[in-house]
Short mmCIF file of C-alpha atoms in Angstrom, two decimals:
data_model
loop_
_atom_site.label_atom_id
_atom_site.label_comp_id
_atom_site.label_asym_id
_atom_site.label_seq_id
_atom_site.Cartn_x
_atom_site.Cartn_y
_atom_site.Cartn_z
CA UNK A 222 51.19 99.55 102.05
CA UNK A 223 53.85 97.55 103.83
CA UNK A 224 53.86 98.31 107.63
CA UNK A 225 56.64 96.39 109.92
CA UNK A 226 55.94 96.41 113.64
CA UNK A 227 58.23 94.99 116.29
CA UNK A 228 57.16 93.72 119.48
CA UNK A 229 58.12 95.25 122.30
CA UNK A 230 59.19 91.94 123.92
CA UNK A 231 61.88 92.41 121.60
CA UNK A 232 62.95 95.41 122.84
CA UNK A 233 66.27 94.93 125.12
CA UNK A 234 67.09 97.38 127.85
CA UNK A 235 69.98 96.58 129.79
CA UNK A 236 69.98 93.26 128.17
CA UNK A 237 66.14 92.27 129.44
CA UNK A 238 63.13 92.71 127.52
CA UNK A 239 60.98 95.81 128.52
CA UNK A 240 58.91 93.62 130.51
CA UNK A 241 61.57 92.33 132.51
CA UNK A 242 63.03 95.40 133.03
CA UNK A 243 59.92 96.95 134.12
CA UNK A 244 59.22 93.75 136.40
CA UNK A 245 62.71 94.12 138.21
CA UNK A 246 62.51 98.24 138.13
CA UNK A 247 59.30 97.86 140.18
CA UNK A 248 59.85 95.09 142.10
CA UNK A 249 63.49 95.52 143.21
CA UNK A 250 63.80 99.27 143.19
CA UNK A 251 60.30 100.40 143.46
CA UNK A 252 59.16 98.35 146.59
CA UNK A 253 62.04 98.59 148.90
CA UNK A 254 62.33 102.73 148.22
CA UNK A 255 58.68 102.92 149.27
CA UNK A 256 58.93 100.58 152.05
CA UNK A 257 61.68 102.96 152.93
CA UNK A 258 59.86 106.38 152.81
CA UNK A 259 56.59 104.81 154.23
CA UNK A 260 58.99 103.96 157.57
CA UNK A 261 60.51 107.18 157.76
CA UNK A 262 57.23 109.03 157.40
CA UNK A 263 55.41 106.61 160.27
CA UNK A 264 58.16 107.41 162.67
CA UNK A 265 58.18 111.01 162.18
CA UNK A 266 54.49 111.04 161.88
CA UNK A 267 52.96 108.66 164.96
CA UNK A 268 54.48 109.94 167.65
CA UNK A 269 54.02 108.25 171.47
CA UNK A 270 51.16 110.50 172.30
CA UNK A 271 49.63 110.10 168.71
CA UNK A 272 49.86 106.48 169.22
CA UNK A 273 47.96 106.37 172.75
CA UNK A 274 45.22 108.57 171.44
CA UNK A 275 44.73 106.09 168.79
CA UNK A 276 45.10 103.20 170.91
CA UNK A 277 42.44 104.42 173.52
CA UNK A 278 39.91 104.64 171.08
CA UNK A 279 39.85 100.68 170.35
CA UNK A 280 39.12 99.96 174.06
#
């Protein structure tokens, strides 16, 4: 039985490897979209009152 296997490091997508690619789609895309959406949500979500509330429990 003859079985050829490639490695995926060999495998080009947008001329980088699958690793790369994967690497920069996280990193580069990923991050700054979530960074994004978490920013939006805290400023529709914490409010001025919201944030006293919280703030008066600490002291």
């Amino acid at each position: 039985m003859h079985y050829h296997s490639a490695s995926y490091s060999e495998v080009k997508i947008l001329d980088r490897s699958i690793f790369d690619f994967v690497y920069f789609l996280s990193n580069s895309i990923g991050m700054p979209i979530g960074a994004l959406l978490i920013s939006i949500f805290a400023g529709y979500y914490y409010t001025k009152n919201f944030s006293r509330k919280e703030l008066d429990h600490l002291v």
